């Protein structure tokens, strides 16, 4: 029913606040963005933006549709990242061993940021005691580790 270009125009117009700002952000002509939105509205049979004011504002139906458009675009990004991983360089794997005493509340955020920066990086997290982490690294079952104690990695 909708094209990717239409969904991008819809989401970007809402985010940017105007058709011309969305056009600049997407590198398109303003008329192209307006046409994408009008075609979506024709396909839906409802107005997605209220154009009575200076800037277009999402209608109630536009607000209802937006989460689905954003989810579709997000899924498209993941698909593109996966495809580029499959058809480009082989994936790199990072096995991170984390001390059991370290609170893991911020780790998911850090891992998401790492995934965004390095989409081909596969990260595996292990929890273990500090001495066990050193053994995991020595035996090459972990790439790196975060420990709480003053233990040092042996030189050999």
PDB file of C-alpha atoms in Angstrom:
ATOM      1  CA  UNK A   1       0.000   0.000   0.000  1.00  0.00           C
ATOM      2  CA  UNK A   2       2.730   2.494   0.958  1.00  0.00           C
ATOM      3  CA  UNK A   3       6.202   2.902  -0.455  1.00  0.00           C
ATOM      4  CA  UNK A   4       9.336   3.354   1.617  1.00  0.00           C
ATOM      5  CA  UNK A   5       9.691   6.870   0.185  1.00  0.00           C
ATOM      6  CA  UNK A   6       6.173   7.738   1.343  1.00  0.00           C
ATOM      7  CA  UNK A   7       6.831   6.444   4.852  1.00  0.00           C
ATOM      8  CA  UNK A   8      10.111   8.382   5.013  1.00  0.00           C
ATOM      9  CA  UNK A   9       8.355  11.544   3.834  1.00  0.00           C
ATOM     10  CA  UNK A  10       5.563  11.027   6.379  1.00  0.00           C
ATOM     11  CA  UNK A  11       7.877  10.424   9.341  1.00  0.00           C
ATOM     12  CA  UNK A  12      10.378  13.121   8.387  1.00  0.00           C
ATOM     13  CA  UNK A  13       7.681  15.749   7.814  1.00  0.00           C
ATOM     14  CA  UNK A  14       6.272  15.059  11.252  1.00  0.00           C
ATOM     15  CA  UNK A  15       9.734  15.177  12.824  1.00  0.00           C
ATOM     16  CA  UNK A  16      10.990  18.231  10.904  1.00  0.00           C
ATOM     17  CA  UNK A  17       7.744  20.196  11.236  1.00  0.00           C
ATOM     18  CA  UNK A  18       7.299  21.185   7.598  1.00  0.00           C
ATOM     19  CA  UNK A  19       7.320  19.772   4.095  1.00  0.00           C
ATOM     20  CA  UNK A  20      10.243  21.972   3.058  1.00  0.00           C
ATOM     21  CA  UNK A  21      12.337  20.976   6.106  1.00  0.00           C
ATOM     22  CA  UNK A  22      11.586  17.312   5.386  1.00  0.00           C
ATOM     23  CA  UNK A  23      12.609  17.844   1.760  1.00  0.00           C
ATOM     24  CA  UNK A  24      15.936  19.366   2.814  1.00  0.00           C
ATOM     25  CA  UNK A  25      16.576  16.540   5.244  1.00  0.00           C
ATOM     26  CA  UNK A  26      15.767  13.863   2.652  1.00  0.00           C
ATOM     27  CA  UNK A  27      17.509  15.644  -0.232  1.00  0.00           C
ATOM     28  CA  UNK A  28      14.319  15.893  -2.284  1.00  0.00           C
ATOM     29  CA  UNK A  29      12.203  18.673  -3.730  1.00  0.00           C
ATOM     30  CA  UNK A  30       9.421  19.967  -1.498  1.00  0.00           C
ATOM     31  CA  UNK A  31       6.883  19.061  -4.185  1.00  0.00           C
ATOM     32  CA  UNK A  32       8.043  15.420  -4.073  1.00  0.00           C
ATOM     33  CA  UNK A  33       7.489  15.263  -0.300  1.00  0.00           C
ATOM     34  CA  UNK A  34       4.051  16.875  -0.630  1.00  0.00           C
ATOM     35  CA  UNK A  35       3.127  14.423  -3.391  1.00  0.00           C
ATOM     36  CA  UNK A  36       4.200  11.425  -1.280  1.00  0.00           C
ATOM     37  CA  UNK A  37       2.023  12.643   1.603  1.00  0.00           C
ATOM     38  CA  UNK A  38      -0.949  13.338  -0.687  1.00  0.00           C
ATOM     39  CA  UNK A  39      -0.644   9.860  -2.224  1.00  0.00           C
ATOM     40  CA  UNK A  40      -0.617   8.302   1.252  1.00  0.00           C
ATOM     41  CA  UNK A  41      -3.707  10.306   2.176  1.00  0.00           C
ATOM     42  CA  UNK A  42      -5.462   9.198  -1.022  1.00  0.00           C
ATOM     43  CA  UNK A  43      -4.577   5.558  -0.317  1.00  0.00           C
ATOM     44  CA  UNK A  44      -5.831   5.848   3.286  1.00  0.00           C
ATOM     45  CA  UNK A  45      -8.852   7.964   2.517  1.00  0.00           C
ATOM     46  CA  UNK A  46      -8.034  10.300   5.428  1.00  0.00           C
ATOM     47  CA  UNK A  47      -5.957  13.413   6.032  1.00  0.00           C
ATOM     48  CA  UNK A  48      -2.722  12.594   7.842  1.00  0.00           C
ATOM     49  CA  UNK A  49      -1.721  16.246   8.319  1.00  0.00           C
ATOM     50  CA  UNK A  50      -3.788  19.288   9.207  1.00  0.00           C
ATOM     51  CA  UNK A  51      -2.607  22.019   6.834  1.00  0.00           C
ATOM     52  CA  UNK A  52      -4.759  24.887   8.169  1.00  0.00           C
ATOM     53  CA  UNK A  53      -1.949  26.528  10.159  1.00  0.00           C
ATOM     54  CA  UNK A  54       1.474  27.753   9.117  1.00  0.00           C
ATOM     55  CA  UNK A  55       2.987  24.309   9.655  1.00  0.00           C
ATOM     56  CA  UNK A  56       1.448  20.901   9.018  1.00  0.00           C
ATOM     57  CA  UNK A  57       0.388  19.056  12.151  1.00  0.00           C
ATOM     58  CA  UNK A  58      -0.449  15.372  12.420  1.00  0.00           C
ATOM     59  CA  UNK A  59      -4.149  14.641  12.591  1.00  0.00           C
ATOM     60  CA  UNK A  60      -5.515  12.051  14.998  1.00  0.00           C
ATOM     61  CA  UNK A  61      -5.317   9.436  12.219  1.00  0.00           C
ATOM     62  CA  UNK A  62      -1.774  10.567  11.442  1.00  0.00           C
ATOM     63  CA  UNK A  63      -0.816  10.037  15.092  1.00  0.00           C
ATOM     64  CA  UNK A  64      -2.351   6.550  14.964  1.00  0.00           C
ATOM     65  CA  UNK A  65      -0.388   5.622  11.846  1.00  0.00           C
ATOM     66  CA  UNK A  66       2.966   7.126  12.905  1.00  0.00           C
ATOM     67  CA  UNK A  67       4.170   4.324  15.260  1.00  0.00           C
ATOM     68  CA  UNK A  68       3.639   1.785  12.483  1.00  0.00           C
ATOM     69  CA  UNK A  69       5.510   3.910   9.962  1.00  0.00           C
ATOM     70  CA  UNK A  70       8.412   4.368  12.389  1.00  0.00           C
ATOM     71  CA  UNK A  71       8.489   0.646  13.183  1.00  0.00           C
ATOM     72  CA  UNK A  72       8.569  -0.186   9.470  1.00  0.00           C
ATOM     73  CA  UNK A  73      11.423   2.259   8.841  1.00  0.00           C
ATOM     74  CA  UNK A  74      13.323   0.913  11.836  1.00  0.00           C
ATOM     75  CA  UNK A  75      12.887  -2.636  10.568  1.00  0.00           C
ATOM     76  CA  UNK A  76      14.110  -1.503   7.146  1.00  0.00           C
ATOM     77  CA  UNK A  77      17.269  -0.089   8.775  1.00  0.00           C
ATOM     78  CA  UNK A  78      17.867  -3.407  10.528  1.00  0.00           C
ATOM     79  CA  UNK A  79      17.306  -5.277   7.263  1.00  0.00           C
ATOM     80  CA  UNK A  80      19.768  -3.019   5.428  1.00  0.00           C
ATOM     81  CA  UNK A  81      22.355  -3.418   8.201  1.00  0.00           C
ATOM     82  CA  UNK A  82      21.994  -7.189   8.140  1.00  0.00           C
ATOM     83  CA  UNK A  83      22.237  -7.301   4.352  1.00  0.00           C
ATOM     84  CA  UNK A  84      25.396  -5.204   4.373  1.00  0.00           C
ATOM     85  CA  UNK A  85      26.842  -7.500   7.052  1.00  0.00           C
ATOM     86  CA  UNK A  86      26.074 -10.574   4.982  1.00  0.00           C
ATOM     87  CA  UNK A  87      27.466  -9.208   1.759  1.00  0.00           C
ATOM     88  CA  UNK A  88      30.452  -7.265   3.017  1.00  0.00           C
ATOM     89  CA  UNK A  89      33.176  -8.101   5.483  1.00  0.00           C
ATOM     90  CA  UNK A  90      32.814 -11.081   7.783  1.00  0.00           C
ATOM     91  CA  UNK A  91      31.307 -10.362  11.175  1.00  0.00           C
ATOM     92  CA  UNK A  92      33.625  -9.656  14.060  1.00  0.00           C
ATOM     93  CA  UNK A  93      32.773 -11.194  17.405  1.00  0.00           C
ATOM     94  CA  UNK A  94      33.434  -9.573  20.783  1.00  0.00           C
ATOM     95  CA  UNK A  95      32.993 -11.712  23.877  1.00  0.00           C
ATOM     96  CA  UNK A  96      32.806  -9.406  26.888  1.00  0.00           C
ATOM     97  CA  UNK A  97      33.168 -10.965  30.339  1.00  0.00           C
ATOM     98  CA  UNK A  98      31.755  -8.756  33.097  1.00  0.00           C
ATOM     99  CA  UNK A  99      32.374  -9.173  36.827  1.00  0.00           C
ATOM    100  CA  UNK A 100      29.303 -10.416  38.691  1.00  0.00           C
ATOM    101  CA  UNK A 101      29.607  -7.492  41.113  1.00  0.00           C
ATOM    102  CA  UNK A 102      29.144  -4.841  38.433  1.00  0.00           C
ATOM    103  CA  UNK A 103      25.567  -3.555  38.088  1.00  0.00           C
ATOM    104  CA  UNK A 104      24.421  -4.189  34.544  1.00  0.00           C
ATOM    105  CA  UNK A 105      21.912  -1.330  34.384  1.00  0.00           C
ATOM    106  CA  UNK A 106      23.875   0.758  31.867  1.00  0.00           C
ATOM    107  CA  UNK A 107      25.324  -2.107  29.852  1.00  0.00           C
ATOM    108  CA  UNK A 108      22.318  -2.555  27.504  1.00  0.00           C
ATOM    109  CA  UNK A 109      22.495   1.126  26.487  1.00  0.00           C
ATOM    110  CA  UNK A 110      26.237   0.895  25.848  1.00  0.00           C
ATOM    111  CA  UNK A 111      25.754  -2.280  23.807  1.00  0.00           C
ATOM    112  CA  UNK A 112      23.009  -0.666  21.697  1.00  0.00           C
ATOM    113  CA  UNK A 113      25.331   2.274  20.955  1.00  0.00           C
ATOM    114  CA  UNK A 114      28.095  -0.158  20.042  1.00  0.00           C
ATOM    115  CA  UNK A 115      25.709  -2.045  17.738  1.00  0.00           C
ATOM    116  CA  UNK A 116      24.742   1.198  15.985  1.00  0.00           C
ATOM    117  CA  UNK A 117      28.367   2.226  15.439  1.00  0.00           C
ATOM    118  CA  UNK A 118      29.542  -1.239  14.416  1.00  0.00           C
ATOM    119  CA  UNK A 119      26.594  -3.125  12.876  1.00  0.00           C
ATOM    120  CA  UNK A 120      28.748  -6.069  11.806  1.00  0.00           C
ATOM    121  CA  UNK A 121      30.042  -6.586  15.356  1.00  0.00           C
ATOM    122  CA  UNK A 122      28.508  -9.533  17.204  1.00  0.00           C
ATOM    123  CA  UNK A 123      28.639  -9.041  20.968  1.00  0.00           C
ATOM    124  CA  UNK A 124      28.263 -11.790  23.541  1.00  0.00           C
ATOM    125  CA  UNK A 125      28.266 -10.960  27.263  1.00  0.00           C
ATOM    126  CA  UNK A 126      29.272 -13.325  30.034  1.00  0.00           C
ATOM    127  CA  UNK A 127      29.163 -12.771  33.779  1.00  0.00           C
ATOM    128  CA  UNK A 128      31.778 -14.366  35.985  1.00  0.00           C
ATOM    129  CA  UNK A 129      33.984 -13.732  38.993  1.00  0.00           C
ATOM    130  CA  UNK A 130      37.163 -11.688  38.485  1.00  0.00           C
ATOM    131  CA  UNK A 131      39.519 -14.712  38.620  1.00  0.00           C
ATOM    132  CA  UNK A 132      37.260 -16.594  36.193  1.00  0.00           C
ATOM    133  CA  UNK A 133      37.285 -13.629  33.805  1.00  0.00           C
ATOM    134  CA  UNK A 134      41.070 -13.744  33.688  1.00  0.00           C
ATOM    135  CA  UNK A 135      40.900 -17.462  32.885  1.00  0.00           C
ATOM    136  CA  UNK A 136      38.294 -16.831  30.169  1.00  0.00           C
ATOM    137  CA  UNK A 137      40.576 -14.280  28.528  1.00  0.00           C
ATOM    138  CA  UNK A 138      43.677 -16.467  28.855  1.00  0.00           C
ATOM    139  CA  UNK A 139      41.849 -19.415  27.283  1.00  0.00           C
ATOM    140  CA  UNK A 140      40.506 -17.072  24.550  1.00  0.00           C
ATOM    141  CA  UNK A 141      36.887 -17.821  25.418  1.00  0.00           C
ATOM    142  CA  UNK A 142      36.477 -14.074  26.103  1.00  0.00           C
ATOM    143  CA  UNK A 143      37.919 -11.211  24.088  1.00  0.00           C
ATOM    144  CA  UNK A 144      38.029  -8.733  26.954  1.00  0.00           C
ATOM    145  CA  UNK A 145      36.727  -8.334  30.468  1.00  0.00           C
ATOM    146  CA  UNK A 146      35.662  -5.836  33.092  1.00  0.00           C
ATOM    147  CA  UNK A 147      36.642  -6.733  36.651  1.00  0.00           C
ATOM    148  CA  UNK A 148      36.271  -5.051  40.045  1.00  0.00           C
ATOM    149  CA  UNK A 149      39.357  -6.394  41.784  1.00  0.00           C
ATOM    150  CA  UNK A 150      43.034  -5.465  41.584  1.00  0.00           C
ATOM    151  CA  UNK A 151      43.891  -8.703  39.809  1.00  0.00           C
ATOM    152  CA  UNK A 152      46.343  -8.336  36.943  1.00  0.00           C
ATOM    153  CA  UNK A 153      46.516 -10.320  33.737  1.00  0.00           C
ATOM    154  CA  UNK A 154      49.584 -12.551  33.762  1.00  0.00           C
ATOM    155  CA  UNK A 155      52.232 -11.526  31.227  1.00  0.00           C
ATOM    156  CA  UNK A 156      52.420 -14.973  29.608  1.00  0.00           C
TER     157      UNK A 156
END
